[in-house]
Amino acid sequence: MAVGRESEPSGPPKQPGAAASPQDLELVQSCLAAAPGAWDALVGRYAGLLAHVVDRTAAQRSRPLTSADRDDLIADVLVELLKNDAASLRGFAGRSTLAAYLTVIARRVVVRSLCREVQAALPSRSEEHTSELQSPCNLVCRL
């Protein structure tokens, strides 16, 4: 072992840029503390990212969106961040960038919403012939 290496932590090396910036951590904490303008700052900073994720996720599932559909899905993502006393936002631990964290949440919200639309369009079947695991949409939603 080389001199000076005894105090280095073991484990995988940290990748540059993998953790949240101090500005992101401060923004999340400000939102959780209901600081004036914090929510508007978060939405202003990440609205473009959320729109991109919504559009890309829908396109990957061959689902064209109107601008109203996209706006509704973005609103659903924002509601997800705030529901249950902002549980999703409180779950941000800073181990990733805030952009990456919001991307994962947005994709999950969009996929769930698109799955619900597909399920609603399917003809209903009796429960004895369909289990939760037999629905292809339920399997996709779990991924």
PDB file of N, CA, C and O in Angstrom, residues 75-140:
ATOM      1  N   ALA A  75     -48.061  18.694 -15.172  1.00  0.00           N
ATOM      2  CA  ALA A  75     -48.770  19.023 -13.922  1.00  0.00           C
ATOM      3  C   ALA A  75     -48.857  17.804 -13.015  1.00  0.00           C
ATOM      4  O   ALA A  75     -48.692  17.922 -11.791  1.00  0.00           O
ATOM      5  N   ASP A  76     -49.087  16.625 -13.596  1.00  0.00           N
ATOM      6  CA  ASP A  76     -49.122  15.389 -12.799  1.00  0.00           C
ATOM      7  C   ASP A  76     -47.780  15.134 -12.111  1.00  0.00           C
ATOM      8  O   ASP A  76     -47.738  14.685 -10.963  1.00  0.00           O
ATOM      9  N   VAL A  77     -46.692  15.423 -12.808  1.00  0.00           N
ATOM     10  CA  VAL A  77     -45.363  15.258 -12.217  1.00  0.00           C
ATOM     11  C   VAL A  77     -45.197  16.216 -11.041  1.00  0.00           C
ATOM     12  O   VAL A  77     -44.725  15.829  -9.958  1.00  0.00           O
ATOM     13  N   LEU A  78     -45.597  17.453 -11.228  1.00  0.00           N
ATOM     14  CA  LEU A  78     -45.468  18.440 -10.155  1.00  0.00           C
ATOM     15  C   LEU A  78     -46.342  18.080  -8.957  1.00  0.00           C
ATOM     16  O   LEU A  78     -45.921  18.234  -7.801  1.00  0.00           O
ATOM     17  N   VAL A  79     -47.530  17.567  -9.227  1.00  0.00           N
ATOM     18  CA  VAL A  79     -48.406  17.112  -8.142  1.00  0.00           C
ATOM     19  C   VAL A  79     -47.750  15.952  -7.395  1.00  0.00           C
ATOM     20  O   VAL A  79     -47.791  15.884  -6.163  1.00  0.00           O
ATOM     21  N   GLU A  80     -47.125  15.044  -8.139  1.00  0.00           N
ATOM     22  CA  GLU A  80     -46.429  13.908  -7.511  1.00  0.00           C
ATOM     23  C   GLU A  80     -45.345  14.397  -6.557  1.00  0.00           C
ATOM     24  O   GLU A  80     -45.157  13.824  -5.485  1.00  0.00           O
ATOM     25  N   LEU A  81     -44.651  15.456  -6.935  1.00  0.00           N
ATOM     26  CA  LEU A  81     -43.606  16.003  -6.072  1.00  0.00           C
ATOM     27  C   LEU A  81     -44.172  16.560  -4.768  1.00  0.00           C
ATOM     28  O   LEU A  81     -43.495  16.546  -3.740  1.00  0.00           O
ATOM     29  N   LEU A  82     -45.405  17.033  -4.816  1.00  0.00           N
ATOM     30  CA  LEU A  82     -45.989  17.696  -3.645  1.00  0.00           C
ATOM     31  C   LEU A  82     -46.910  16.816  -2.808  1.00  0.00           C
ATOM     32  O   LEU A  82     -47.174  17.137  -1.651  1.00  0.00           O
ATOM     33  N   LYS A  83     -47.396  15.722  -3.379  1.00  0.00           N
ATOM     34  CA  LYS A  83     -48.382  14.934  -2.636  1.00  0.00           C
ATOM     35  C   LYS A  83     -47.739  14.242  -1.440  1.00  0.00           C
ATOM     36  O   LYS A  83     -46.525  14.020  -1.409  1.00  0.00           O
ATOM     37  N   ASN A  84     -48.570  13.910  -0.478  1.00  0.00           N
ATOM     38  CA  ASN A  84     -48.123  13.291   0.777  1.00  0.00           C
ATOM     39  C   ASN A  84     -47.047  14.122   1.463  1.00  0.00           C
ATOM     40  O   ASN A  84     -45.985  13.616   1.837  1.00  0.00           O
ATOM     41  N   ASP A  85     -47.355  15.402   1.611  1.00  0.00           N
ATOM     42  CA  ASP A  85     -46.436  16.337   2.274  1.00  0.00           C
ATOM     43  C   ASP A  85     -45.076  16.356   1.581  1.00  0.00           C
ATOM     44  O   ASP A  85     -44.031  16.311   2.220  1.00  0.00           O
ATOM     45  N   ALA A  86     -45.118  16.390   0.267  1.00  0.00           N
ATOM     46  CA  ALA A  86     -43.918  16.473  -0.576  1.00  0.00           C
ATOM     47  C   ALA A  86     -42.971  15.299  -0.335  1.00  0.00           C
ATOM     48  O   ALA A  86     -41.749  15.449  -0.317  1.00  0.00           O
ATOM     49  N   ALA A  87     -43.528  14.104  -0.192  1.00  0.00           N
ATOM     50  CA  ALA A  87     -42.720  12.911   0.098  1.00  0.00           C
ATOM     51  C   ALA A  87     -41.656  12.672  -0.973  1.00  0.00           C
ATOM     52  O   ALA A  87     -40.510  12.326  -0.644  1.00  0.00           O
ATOM     53  N   SER A  88     -42.013  12.837  -2.236  1.00  0.00           N
ATOM     54  CA  SER A  88     -41.023  12.617  -3.306  1.00  0.00           C
ATOM     55  C   SER A  88     -39.896  13.636  -3.229  1.00  0.00           C
ATOM     56  O   SER A  88     -38.726  13.287  -3.407  1.00  0.00           O
ATOM     57  N   LEU A  89     -40.243  14.865  -2.970  1.00  0.00           N
ATOM     58  CA  LEU A  89     -39.219  15.902  -2.859  1.00  0.00           C
ATOM     59  C   LEU A  89     -38.371  15.681  -1.603  1.00  0.00           C
ATOM     60  O   LEU A  89     -37.160  15.849  -1.630  1.00  0.00           O
ATOM     61  N   ARG A  90     -38.995  15.263  -0.521  1.00  0.00           N
ATOM     62  CA  ARG A  90     -38.251  14.955   0.712  1.00  0.00           C
ATOM     63  C   ARG A  90     -37.325  13.755   0.516  1.00  0.00           C
ATOM     64  O   ARG A  90     -36.319  13.622   1.206  1.00  0.00           O
ATOM     65  N   GLY A  91     -37.666  12.892  -0.417  1.00  0.00           N
ATOM     66  CA  GLY A  91     -36.848  11.717  -0.678  1.00  0.00           C
ATOM     67  C   GLY A  91     -35.555  12.022  -1.414  1.00  0.00           C
ATOM     68  O   GLY A  91     -34.698  11.148  -1.556  1.00  0.00           O
ATOM     69  N   PHE A  92     -35.400  13.239  -1.884  1.00  0.00           N
ATOM     70  CA  PHE A  92     -34.173  13.608  -2.587  1.00  0.00           C
ATOM     71  C   PHE A  92     -33.037  13.716  -1.572  1.00  0.00           C
ATOM     72  O   PHE A  92     -33.033  14.589  -0.719  1.00  0.00           O
ATOM     73  N   ALA A  93     -32.088  12.797  -1.673  1.00  0.00           N
ATOM     74  CA  ALA A  93     -30.993  12.741  -0.705  1.00  0.00           C
ATOM     75  C   ALA A  93     -29.703  13.350  -1.235  1.00  0.00           C
ATOM     76  O   ALA A  93     -28.711  13.404  -0.516  1.00  0.00           O
ATOM     77  N   GLY A  94     -29.704  13.769  -2.485  1.00  0.00           N
ATOM     78  CA  GLY A  94     -28.513  14.392  -3.041  1.00  0.00           C
ATOM     79  C   GLY A  94     -27.483  13.419  -3.565  1.00  0.00           C
ATOM     80  O   GLY A  94     -26.361  13.815  -3.879  1.00  0.00           O
ATOM     81  N   ARG A  95     -27.818  12.135  -3.666  1.00  0.00           N
ATOM     82  CA  ARG A  95     -26.870  11.149  -4.194  1.00  0.00           C
ATOM     83  C   ARG A  95     -26.760  11.230  -5.712  1.00  0.00           C
ATOM     84  O   ARG A  95     -25.873  10.618  -6.308  1.00  0.00           O
ATOM     85  N   SER A  96     -27.690  11.925  -6.331  1.00  0.00           N
ATOM     86  CA  SER A  96     -27.665  12.151  -7.781  1.00  0.00           C
ATOM     87  C   SER A  96     -27.951  13.625  -7.997  1.00  0.00           C
ATOM     88  O   SER A  96     -28.260  14.354  -7.061  1.00  0.00           O
ATOM     89  N   THR A  97     -27.902  14.027  -9.243  1.00  0.00           N
ATOM     90  CA  THR A  97     -28.286  15.406  -9.523  1.00  0.00           C
ATOM     91  C   THR A  97     -29.802  15.531  -9.378  1.00  0.00           C
ATOM     92  O   THR A  97     -30.533  14.535  -9.504  1.00  0.00           O
ATOM     93  N   LEU A  98     -30.267  16.711  -9.115  1.00  0.00           N
ATOM     94  CA  LEU A  98     -31.704  16.934  -9.031  1.00  0.00           C
ATOM     95  C   LEU A  98     -32.353  16.665 -10.383  1.00  0.00           C
ATOM     96  O   LEU A  98     -33.456  16.110 -10.446  1.00  0.00           O
ATOM     97  N   ALA A  99     -31.666  16.984 -11.454  1.00  0.00           N
ATOM     98  CA  ALA A  99     -32.206  16.719 -12.794  1.00  0.00           C
ATOM     99  C   ALA A  99     -32.431  15.223 -13.001  1.00  0.00           C
ATOM    100  O   ALA A  99     -33.472  14.814 -13.534  1.00  0.00           O
ATOM    101  N   ALA A 100     -31.479  14.404 -12.595  1.00  0.00           N
ATOM    102  CA  ALA A 100     -31.630  12.950 -12.739  1.00  0.00           C
ATOM    103  C   ALA A 100     -32.780  12.446 -11.876  1.00  0.00           C
ATOM    104  O   ALA A 100     -33.580  11.609 -12.315  1.00  0.00           O
ATOM    105  N   TYR A 101     -32.877  12.937 -10.660  1.00  0.00           N
ATOM    106  CA  TYR A 101     -33.945  12.535  -9.747  1.00  0.00           C
ATOM    107  C   TYR A 101     -35.320  12.893 -10.320  1.00  0.00           C
ATOM    108  O   TYR A 101     -36.232  12.072 -10.340  1.00  0.00           O
ATOM    109  N   LEU A 102     -35.453  14.116 -10.815  1.00  0.00           N
ATOM    110  CA  LEU A 102     -36.726  14.556 -11.399  1.00  0.00           C
ATOM    111  C   LEU A 102     -37.048  13.782 -12.672  1.00  0.00           C
ATOM    112  O   LEU A 102     -38.220  13.503 -12.956  1.00  0.00           O
ATOM    113  N   THR A 103     -36.034  13.414 -13.442  1.00  0.00           N
ATOM    114  CA  THR A 103     -36.244  12.629 -14.653  1.00  0.00           C
ATOM    115  C   THR A 103     -36.859  11.282 -14.319  1.00  0.00           C
ATOM    116  O   THR A 103     -37.814  10.835 -14.974  1.00  0.00           O
ATOM    117  N   VAL A 104     -36.346  10.617 -13.300  1.00  0.00           N
ATOM    118  CA  VAL A 104     -36.880   9.310 -12.901  1.00  0.00           C
ATOM    119  C   VAL A 104     -38.333   9.441 -12.445  1.00  0.00           C
ATOM    120  O   VAL A 104     -39.202   8.655 -12.852  1.00  0.00           O
ATOM    121  N   ILE A 105     -38.609  10.439 -11.639  1.00  0.00           N
ATOM    122  CA  ILE A 105     -39.989  10.645 -11.165  1.00  0.00           C
ATOM    123  C   ILE A 105     -40.907  10.943 -12.337  1.00  0.00           C
ATOM    124  O   ILE A 105     -42.004  10.375 -12.447  1.00  0.00           O
ATOM    125  N   ALA A 106     -40.481  11.814 -13.236  1.00  0.00           N
ATOM    126  CA  ALA A 106     -41.310  12.179 -14.387  1.00  0.00           C
ATOM    127  C   ALA A 106     -41.597  10.969 -15.264  1.00  0.00           C
ATOM    128  O   ALA A 106     -42.739  10.753 -15.689  1.00  0.00           O
ATOM    129  N   ARG A 107     -40.582  10.157 -15.534  1.00  0.00           N
ATOM    130  CA  ARG A 107     -40.794   8.968 -16.373  1.00  0.00           C
ATOM    131  C   ARG A 107     -41.801   8.031 -15.723  1.00  0.00           C
ATOM    132  O   ARG A 107     -42.668   7.489 -16.399  1.00  0.00           O
ATOM    133  N   ARG A 108     -41.682   7.821 -14.427  1.00  0.00           N
ATOM    134  CA  ARG A 108     -42.611   6.920 -13.737  1.00  0.00           C
ATOM    135  C   ARG A 108     -44.043   7.447 -13.797  1.00  0.00           C
ATOM    136  O   ARG A 108     -44.975   6.687 -14.033  1.00  0.00           O
ATOM    137  N   VAL A 109     -44.207   8.735 -13.580  1.00  0.00           N
ATOM    138  CA  VAL A 109     -45.548   9.332 -13.630  1.00  0.00           C
ATOM    139  C   VAL A 109     -46.132   9.183 -15.026  1.00  0.00           C
ATOM    140  O   VAL A 109     -47.302   8.807 -15.181  1.00  0.00           O
ATOM    141  N   VAL A 110     -45.354   9.462 -16.047  1.00  0.00           N
ATOM    142  CA  VAL A 110     -45.850   9.388 -17.427  1.00  0.00           C
ATOM    143  C   VAL A 110     -46.188   7.949 -17.795  1.00  0.00           C
ATOM    144  O   VAL A 110     -47.251   7.681 -18.366  1.00  0.00           O
ATOM    145  N   VAL A 111     -45.320   7.007 -17.466  1.00  0.00           N
ATOM    146  CA  VAL A 111     -45.585   5.604 -17.801  1.00  0.00           C
ATOM    147  C   VAL A 111     -46.857   5.128 -17.106  1.00  0.00           C
ATOM    148  O   VAL A 111     -47.707   4.483 -17.724  1.00  0.00           O
ATOM    149  N   ARG A 112     -47.012   5.455 -15.826  1.00  0.00           N
ATOM    150  CA  ARG A 112     -48.240   5.055 -15.114  1.00  0.00           C
ATOM    151  C   ARG A 112     -49.480   5.646 -15.768  1.00  0.00           C
ATOM    152  O   ARG A 112     -50.489   4.969 -15.933  1.00  0.00           O
ATOM    153  N   SER A 113     -49.390   6.899 -16.147  1.00  0.00           N
ATOM    154  CA  SER A 113     -50.534   7.562 -16.771  1.00  0.00           C
ATOM    155  C   SER A 113     -50.870   6.926 -18.112  1.00  0.00           C
ATOM    156  O   SER A 113     -52.046   6.669 -18.411  1.00  0.00           O
ATOM    157  N   LEU A 114     -49.859   6.661 -18.925  1.00  0.00           N
ATOM    158  CA  LEU A 114     -50.101   6.039 -20.226  1.00  0.00           C
ATOM    159  C   LEU A 114     -50.648   4.625 -20.049  1.00  0.00           C
ATOM    160  O   LEU A 114     -51.513   4.192 -20.814  1.00  0.00           O
ATOM    161  N   CYS A 115     -50.174   3.913 -19.046  1.00  0.00           N
ATOM    162  CA  CYS A 115     -50.696   2.563 -18.778  1.00  0.00           C
ATOM    163  C   CYS A 115     -52.162   2.616 -18.372  1.00  0.00           C
ATOM    164  O   CYS A 115     -52.963   1.781 -18.800  1.00  0.00           O
ATOM    165  N   ARG A 116     -52.508   3.598 -17.553  1.00  0.00           N
ATOM    166  CA  ARG A 116     -53.920   3.742 -17.152  1.00  0.00           C
ATOM    167  C   ARG A 116     -54.800   4.011 -18.363  1.00  0.00           C
ATOM    168  O   ARG A 116     -55.902   3.492 -18.460  1.00  0.00           O
ATOM    169  N   GLU A 117     -54.313   4.810 -19.298  1.00  0.00           N
ATOM    170  CA  GLU A 117     -55.078   5.076 -20.518  1.00  0.00           C
ATOM    171  C   GLU A 117     -55.285   3.807 -21.328  1.00  0.00           C
ATOM    172  O   GLU A 117     -56.372   3.559 -21.841  1.00  0.00           O
ATOM    173  N   VAL A 118     -54.244   3.002 -21.444  1.00  0.00           N
ATOM    174  CA  VAL A 118     -54.349   1.739 -22.188  1.00  0.00           C
ATOM    175  C   VAL A 118     -55.331   0.815 -21.495  1.00  0.00           C
ATOM    176  O   VAL A 118     -56.191   0.204 -22.142  1.00  0.00           O
ATOM    177  N   GLN A 119     -55.229   0.702 -20.188  1.00  0.00           N
ATOM    178  CA  GLN A 119     -56.130  -0.170 -19.443  1.00  0.00           C
ATOM    179  C   GLN A 119     -57.578   0.283 -19.570  1.00  0.00           C
ATOM    180  O   GLN A 119     -58.481  -0.533 -19.679  1.00  0.00           O
ATOM    181  N   ALA A 120     -57.797   1.586 -19.557  1.00  0.00           N
ATOM    182  CA  ALA A 120     -59.152   2.112 -19.681  1.00  0.00           C
ATOM    183  C   ALA A 120     -59.732   1.822 -21.060  1.00  0.00           C
ATOM    184  O   ALA A 120     -60.943   1.648 -21.213  1.00  0.00           O
ATOM    185  N   ALA A 121     -58.869   1.749 -22.070  1.00  0.00           N
ATOM    186  CA  ALA A 121     -59.337   1.498 -23.436  1.00  0.00           C
ATOM    187  C   ALA A 121     -59.592   0.019 -23.706  1.00  0.00           C
ATOM    188  O   ALA A 121     -60.294  -0.323 -24.660  1.00  0.00           O
ATOM    189  N   LEU A 122     -59.035  -0.850 -22.871  1.00  0.00           N
ATOM    190  CA  LEU A 122     -59.241  -2.287 -23.066  1.00  0.00           C
ATOM    191  C   LEU A 122     -60.650  -2.680 -22.646  1.00  0.00           C
ATOM    192  O   LEU A 122     -61.191  -2.134 -21.688  1.00  0.00           O
ATOM    193  N   PRO A 123     -61.241  -3.641 -23.354  1.00  0.00           N
ATOM    194  CA  PRO A 123     -62.551  -4.122 -22.910  1.00  0.00           C
ATOM    195  C   PRO A 123     -62.400  -4.797 -21.551  1.00  0.00           C
ATOM    196  O   PRO A 123     -61.394  -5.457 -21.286  1.00  0.00           O
ATOM    197  N   SER A 124     -63.361  -4.584 -20.685  1.00  0.00           N
ATOM    198  CA  SER A 124     -63.246  -5.169 -19.353  1.00  0.00           C
ATOM    199  C   SER A 124     -63.461  -6.672 -19.408  1.00  0.00           C
ATOM    200  O   SER A 124     -64.213  -7.182 -20.219  1.00  0.00           O
ATOM    201  N   ARG A 125     -62.767  -7.347 -18.528  1.00  0.00           N
ATOM    202  CA  ARG A 125     -62.861  -8.794 -18.438  1.00  0.00           C
ATOM    203  C   ARG A 125     -63.252  -9.144 -17.005  1.00  0.00           C
ATOM    204  O   ARG A 125     -62.989  -8.403 -16.083  1.00  0.00           O
ATOM    205  N   SER A 126     -63.799 -10.303 -16.841  1.00  0.00           N
ATOM    206  CA  SER A 126     -64.156 -10.709 -15.488  1.00  0.00           C
ATOM    207  C   SER A 126     -62.888 -11.010 -14.707  1.00  0.00           C
ATOM    208  O   SER A 126     -61.877 -11.421 -15.265  1.00  0.00           O
ATOM    209  N   GLU A 127     -62.935 -10.815 -13.404  1.00  0.00           N
ATOM    210  CA  GLU A 127     -61.765 -11.006 -12.557  1.00  0.00           C
ATOM    211  C   GLU A 127     -61.287 -12.450 -12.560  1.00  0.00           C
ATOM    212  O   GLU A 127     -60.108 -12.708 -12.374  1.00  0.00           O
ATOM    213  N   GLU A 128     -62.189 -13.389 -12.768  1.00  0.00           N
ATOM    214  CA  GLU A 128     -61.768 -14.790 -12.722  1.00  0.00           C
ATOM    215  C   GLU A 128     -60.872 -15.156 -13.896  1.00  0.00           C
ATOM    216  O   GLU A 128     -60.126 -16.121 -13.837  1.00  0.00           O
ATOM    217  N   HIS A 129     -60.910 -14.375 -14.996  1.00  0.00           N
ATOM    218  CA  HIS A 129     -60.102 -14.680 -16.166  1.00  0.00           C
ATOM    219  C   HIS A 129     -58.851 -13.808 -16.260  1.00  0.00           C
ATOM    220  O   HIS A 129     -58.014 -14.045 -17.114  1.00  0.00           O
ATOM    221  N   THR A 130     -58.758 -12.800 -15.424  1.00  0.00           N
ATOM    222  CA  THR A 130     -57.640 -11.882 -15.520  1.00  0.00           C
ATOM    223  C   THR A 130     -57.063 -11.630 -14.134  1.00  0.00           C
ATOM    224  O   THR A 130     -57.778 -11.212 -13.247  1.00  0.00           O
ATOM    225  N   SER A 131     -55.794 -11.896 -14.004  1.00  0.00           N
ATOM    226  CA  SER A 131     -55.125 -11.535 -12.759  1.00  0.00           C
ATOM    227  C   SER A 131     -54.299 -10.289 -13.024  1.00  0.00           C
ATOM    228  O   SER A 131     -54.039  -9.921 -14.164  1.00  0.00           O
ATOM    229  N   GLU A 132     -53.850  -9.678 -11.958  1.00  0.00           N
ATOM    230  CA  GLU A 132     -53.062  -8.459 -12.096  1.00  0.00           C
ATOM    231  C   GLU A 132     -51.794  -8.719 -12.903  1.00  0.00           C
ATOM    232  O   GLU A 132     -51.373  -7.905 -13.707  1.00  0.00           O
ATOM    233  N   LEU A 133     -51.175  -9.863 -12.725  1.00  0.00           N
ATOM    234  CA  LEU A 133     -49.935 -10.166 -13.428  1.00  0.00           C
ATOM    235  C   LEU A 133     -50.154 -10.503 -14.894  1.00  0.00           C
ATOM    236  O   LEU A 133     -49.235 -10.427 -15.681  1.00  0.00           O
ATOM    237  N   GLN A 134     -51.374 -10.886 -15.294  1.00  0.00           N
ATOM    238  CA  GLN A 134     -51.618 -11.233 -16.683  1.00  0.00           C
ATOM    239  C   GLN A 134     -51.736 -10.005 -17.570  1.00  0.00           C
ATOM    240  O   GLN A 134     -51.598 -10.118 -18.771  1.00  0.00           O
ATOM    241  N   SER A 135     -51.999  -8.862 -17.009  1.00  0.00           N
ATOM    242  CA  SER A 135     -52.134  -7.658 -17.815  1.00  0.00           C
ATOM    243  C   SER A 135     -50.758  -7.182 -18.269  1.00  0.00           C
ATOM    244  O   SER A 135     -49.890  -6.900 -17.454  1.00  0.00           O
ATOM    245  N   PRO A 136     -50.525  -7.087 -19.578  1.00  0.00           N
ATOM    246  CA  PRO A 136     -49.229  -6.636 -20.055  1.00  0.00           C
ATOM    247  C   PRO A 136     -48.910  -5.225 -19.582  1.00  0.00           C
ATOM    248  O   PRO A 136     -47.776  -4.889 -19.335  1.00  0.00           O
ATOM    249  N   CYS A 137     -49.936  -4.414 -19.426  1.00  0.00           N
ATOM    250  CA  CYS A 137     -49.712  -3.054 -18.989  1.00  0.00           C
ATOM    251  C   CYS A 137     -49.190  -3.023 -17.554  1.00  0.00           C
ATOM    252  O   CYS A 137     -48.340  -2.239 -17.214  1.00  0.00           O
ATOM    253  N   ASN A 138     -49.715  -3.892 -16.695  1.00  0.00           N
ATOM    254  CA  ASN A 138     -49.224  -3.952 -15.326  1.00  0.00           C
ATOM    255  C   ASN A 138     -47.764  -4.349 -15.297  1.00  0.00           C
ATOM    256  O   ASN A 138     -47.003  -3.850 -14.472  1.00  0.00           O
ATOM    257  N   LEU A 139     -47.357  -5.244 -16.175  1.00  0.00           N
ATOM    258  CA  LEU A 139     -45.951  -5.626 -16.222  1.00  0.00           C
ATOM    259  C   LEU A 139     -45.096  -4.473 -16.675  1.00  0.00           C
ATOM    260  O   LEU A 139     -44.029  -4.224 -16.126  1.00  0.00           O
ATOM    261  N   VAL A 140     -45.543  -3.718 -17.682  1.00  0.00           N
ATOM    262  CA  VAL A 140     -44.786  -2.568 -18.178  1.00  0.00           C
ATOM    263  C   VAL A 140     -44.702  -1.498 -17.110  1.00  0.00           C
ATOM    264  O   VAL A 140     -43.663  -0.876 -16.919  1.00  0.00           O
TER     265      VAL A 140
END
